[in-house]
Coordinates of C-alpha atoms in Angstrom, one line a residue:
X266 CA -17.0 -1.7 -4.5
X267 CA -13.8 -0.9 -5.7
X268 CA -12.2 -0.5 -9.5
X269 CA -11.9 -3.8 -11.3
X270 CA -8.4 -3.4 -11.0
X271 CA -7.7 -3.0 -7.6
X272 CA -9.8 -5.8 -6.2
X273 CA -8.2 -8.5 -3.9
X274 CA -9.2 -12.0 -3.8
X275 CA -8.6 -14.7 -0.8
X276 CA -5.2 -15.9 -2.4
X277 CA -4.1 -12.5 -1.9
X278 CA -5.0 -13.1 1.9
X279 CA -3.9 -16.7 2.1
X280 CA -0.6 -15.3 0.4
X281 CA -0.1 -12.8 3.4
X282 CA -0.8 -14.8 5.9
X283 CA 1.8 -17.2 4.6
X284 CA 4.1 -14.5 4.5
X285 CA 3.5 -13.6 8.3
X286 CA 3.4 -16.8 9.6
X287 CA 7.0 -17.2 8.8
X288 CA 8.1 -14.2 10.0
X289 CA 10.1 -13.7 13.4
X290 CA 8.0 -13.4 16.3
X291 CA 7.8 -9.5 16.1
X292 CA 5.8 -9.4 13.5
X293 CA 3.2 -11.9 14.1
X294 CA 0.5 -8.5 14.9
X295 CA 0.5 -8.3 10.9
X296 CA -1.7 -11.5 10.8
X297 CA -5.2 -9.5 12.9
X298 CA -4.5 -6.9 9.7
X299 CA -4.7 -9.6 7.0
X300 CA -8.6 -9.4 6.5
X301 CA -11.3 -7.5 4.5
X302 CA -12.2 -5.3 7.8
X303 CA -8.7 -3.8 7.5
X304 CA -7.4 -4.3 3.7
X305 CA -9.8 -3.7 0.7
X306 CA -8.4 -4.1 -2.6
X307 CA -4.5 -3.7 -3.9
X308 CA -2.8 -1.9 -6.7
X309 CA -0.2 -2.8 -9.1
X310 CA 3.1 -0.2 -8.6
X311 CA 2.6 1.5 -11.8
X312 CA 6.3 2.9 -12.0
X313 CA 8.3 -0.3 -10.5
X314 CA 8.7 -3.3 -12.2
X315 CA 6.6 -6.4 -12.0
X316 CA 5.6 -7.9 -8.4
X317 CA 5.0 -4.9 -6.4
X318 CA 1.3 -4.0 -5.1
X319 CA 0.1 -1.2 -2.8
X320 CA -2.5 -2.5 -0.3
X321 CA -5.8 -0.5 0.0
X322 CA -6.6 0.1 3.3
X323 CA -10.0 1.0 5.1
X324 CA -8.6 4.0 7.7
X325 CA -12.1 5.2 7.9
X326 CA -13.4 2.4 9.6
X327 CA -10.3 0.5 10.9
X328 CA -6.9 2.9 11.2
X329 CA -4.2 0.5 12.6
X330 CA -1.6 3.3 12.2
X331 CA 0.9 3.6 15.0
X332 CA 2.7 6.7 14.6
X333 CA 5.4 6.1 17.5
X334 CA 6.4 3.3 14.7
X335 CA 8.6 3.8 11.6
X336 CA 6.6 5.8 9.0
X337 CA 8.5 2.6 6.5
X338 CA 9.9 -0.7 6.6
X339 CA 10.7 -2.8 4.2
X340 CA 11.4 -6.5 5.3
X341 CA 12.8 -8.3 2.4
X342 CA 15.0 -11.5 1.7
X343 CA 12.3 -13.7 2.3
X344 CA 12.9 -16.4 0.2
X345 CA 10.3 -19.0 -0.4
X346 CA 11.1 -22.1 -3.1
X347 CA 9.4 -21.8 -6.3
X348 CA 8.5 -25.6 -7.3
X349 CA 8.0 -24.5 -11.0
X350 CA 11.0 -22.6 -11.2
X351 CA 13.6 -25.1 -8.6
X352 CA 14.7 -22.0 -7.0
X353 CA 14.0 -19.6 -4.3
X354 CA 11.9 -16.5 -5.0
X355 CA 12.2 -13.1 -3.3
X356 CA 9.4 -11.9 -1.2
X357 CA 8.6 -8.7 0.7
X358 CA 6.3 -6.9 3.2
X359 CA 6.1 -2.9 3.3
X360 CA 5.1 -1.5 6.7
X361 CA 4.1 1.9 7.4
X362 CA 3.7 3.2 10.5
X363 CA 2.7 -0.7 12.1
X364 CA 0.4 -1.2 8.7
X365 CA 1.1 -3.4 6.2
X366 CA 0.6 -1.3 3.4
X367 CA 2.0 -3.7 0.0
X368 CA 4.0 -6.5 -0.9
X369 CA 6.2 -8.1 -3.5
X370 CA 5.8 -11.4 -4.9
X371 CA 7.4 -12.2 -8.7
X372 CA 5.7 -16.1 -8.1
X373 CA 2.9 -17.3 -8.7
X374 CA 1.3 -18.2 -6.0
X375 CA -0.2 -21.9 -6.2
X376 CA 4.2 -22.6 -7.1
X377 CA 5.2 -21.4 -4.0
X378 CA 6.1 -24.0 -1.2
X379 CA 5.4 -22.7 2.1
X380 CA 7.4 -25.7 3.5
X381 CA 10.8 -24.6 2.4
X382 CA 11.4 -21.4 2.6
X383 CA 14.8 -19.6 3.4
X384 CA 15.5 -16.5 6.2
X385 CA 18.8 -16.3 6.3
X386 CA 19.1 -13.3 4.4
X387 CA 15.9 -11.7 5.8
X388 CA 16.6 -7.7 6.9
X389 CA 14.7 -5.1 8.6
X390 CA 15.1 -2.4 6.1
X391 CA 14.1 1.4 7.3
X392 CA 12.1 3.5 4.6
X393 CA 12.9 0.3 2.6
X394 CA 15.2 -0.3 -0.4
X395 CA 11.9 0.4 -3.2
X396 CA 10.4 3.7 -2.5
X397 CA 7.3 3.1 -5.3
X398 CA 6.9 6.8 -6.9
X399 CA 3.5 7.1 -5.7
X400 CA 4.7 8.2 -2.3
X401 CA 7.9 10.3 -4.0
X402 CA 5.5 12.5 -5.7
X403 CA 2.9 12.7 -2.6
X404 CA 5.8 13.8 -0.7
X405 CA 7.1 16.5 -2.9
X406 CA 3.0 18.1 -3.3
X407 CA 2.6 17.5 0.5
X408 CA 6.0 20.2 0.9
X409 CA 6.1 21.2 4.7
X410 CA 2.6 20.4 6.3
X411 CA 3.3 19.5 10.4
X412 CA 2.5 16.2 11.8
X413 CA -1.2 17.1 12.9
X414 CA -2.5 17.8 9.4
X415 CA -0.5 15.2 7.9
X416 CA -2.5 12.8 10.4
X417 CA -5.3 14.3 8.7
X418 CA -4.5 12.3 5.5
X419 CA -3.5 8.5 4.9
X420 CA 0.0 8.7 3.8
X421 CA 0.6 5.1 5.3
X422 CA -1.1 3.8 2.1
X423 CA -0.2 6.2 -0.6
X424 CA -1.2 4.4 -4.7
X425 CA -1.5 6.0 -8.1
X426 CA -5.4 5.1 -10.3
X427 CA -5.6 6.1 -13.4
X428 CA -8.7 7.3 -14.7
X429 CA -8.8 8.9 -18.3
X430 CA -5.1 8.2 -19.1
X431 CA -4.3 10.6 -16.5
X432 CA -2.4 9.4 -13.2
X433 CA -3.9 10.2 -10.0
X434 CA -1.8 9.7 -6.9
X435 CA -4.4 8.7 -3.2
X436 CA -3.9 11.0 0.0
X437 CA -7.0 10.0 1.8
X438 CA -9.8 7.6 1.8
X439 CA -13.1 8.4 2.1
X440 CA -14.9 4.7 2.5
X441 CA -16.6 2.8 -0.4
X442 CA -13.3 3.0 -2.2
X443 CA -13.6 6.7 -3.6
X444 CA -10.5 8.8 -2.6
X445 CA -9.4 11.9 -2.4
X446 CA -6.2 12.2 -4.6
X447 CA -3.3 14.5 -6.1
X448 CA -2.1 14.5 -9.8
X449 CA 1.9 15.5 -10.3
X450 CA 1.3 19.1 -10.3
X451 CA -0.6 18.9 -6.3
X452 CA -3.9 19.5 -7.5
X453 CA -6.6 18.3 -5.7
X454 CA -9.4 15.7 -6.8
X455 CA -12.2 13.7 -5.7
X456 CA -12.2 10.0 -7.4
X457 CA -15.9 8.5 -7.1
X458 CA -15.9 4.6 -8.3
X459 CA -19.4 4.3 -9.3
X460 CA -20.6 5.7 -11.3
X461 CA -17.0 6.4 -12.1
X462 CA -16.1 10.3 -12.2
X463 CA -13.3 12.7 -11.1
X464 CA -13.7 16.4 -9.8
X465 CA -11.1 18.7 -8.8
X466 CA -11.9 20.2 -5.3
X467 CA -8.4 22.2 -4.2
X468 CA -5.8 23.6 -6.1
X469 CA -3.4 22.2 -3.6
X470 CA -3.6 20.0 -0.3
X471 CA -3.0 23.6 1.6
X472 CA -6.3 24.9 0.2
X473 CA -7.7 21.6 0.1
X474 CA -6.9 21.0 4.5
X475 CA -8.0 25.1 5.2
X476 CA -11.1 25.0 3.1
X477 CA -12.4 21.4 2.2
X478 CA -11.4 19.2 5.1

């Protein structure tokens, strides 16, 4: 079980497979990800605006990573017509690394036509045009670690839970949606969903890979 608030339900899924089915040929592989063997929950983007989400992913048990891939790609201008509105709505994908690892949708989803739906602006955007600030301040903690222990962690599918007011920022999944996680400073911290608690366990992700992992 997840947190209440990052739980995804079968619109989400019927949503993304919408998305995919559209999508040029090269990308059709995202449909055998779109299930609950691969994706778990979702997130709300805490510091973006409305309409991003970072999918939870189960790496334990089903790590599509391809690291010979782009570690992120955005593909936006993916316009799909919004019957309530009478106008085309934005959507996007973010990939990391072959995963899908979030979207972006500002539509509802039971207004969104499926049968009209505009590519002509669609683009293949490289580390993507929204970088979410979950991953910036991963990134900045994470400082110089090589490839292998970075493979250690799941940085394809970094999100920020809060728990006591205080933002926590994933760097590895543990299964049964508890995480290991970083707060702005680098510390270290184990977040266990039920019963829900949170124990520091590194004073930073050096420590944490020598002595923990």
């Amino acid at each position: 079980m997840l947190f209440k608030s990052n739980r995804i339900s079968t619109a989400d899924f019927s949503f993304l497979r919408n998305v995919v089915r559209i999508l040029p040929a090269k990308w059709k592989y995202l449909h055998r990800q779109i299930n609950t063997n691969c994706i778990v929950g979702k997130s709300r983007s805490q510091h973006m605006e409305n309409g991003y989400f970072t999918l939870i992913l189960d790496r334990a048990s089903n790590d599509t990573s391809n690291y010979n891939l782009p570690e992120l790609i955005t593909l936006s201008g993916i316009l799909v017509w919004d019957k309530k509105k009478q106008d085309y709505s934005e959507v996007q994908l973010d990939i990391s690394f072959g995963s899908l690892i979030g979207f972006y949708v500002k539509s509802k989803y039971e207004n969104l036509d499926w049968a009209k739906v505009d590519l002509s602006q669609f683009l293949e955007n490289d580390y993507g045009k929204n970088i979410d600030e979950s991953r910036v301040v991963v990134d900045k903690n994470l400082g110089d670690l090589n490839s292998k222990d970075r493979n250690k962690l799941d940085l394809g599918d970094v999100f920020s839970v809060e728990v006591n007011e205080q933002i926590y920022y994933t760097i590895k999944s543990i299964g049964d949606g508890d995480y290991v996680a970083i707060d702005k400073n680098g510390g270290v911290f184990f977040l266990k969903h039920d019963p829900l608690s949170v124990k520091k366990i590194a004073k930073n992700v050096d420590e944490y890979l020598k002595n923990v992992l």
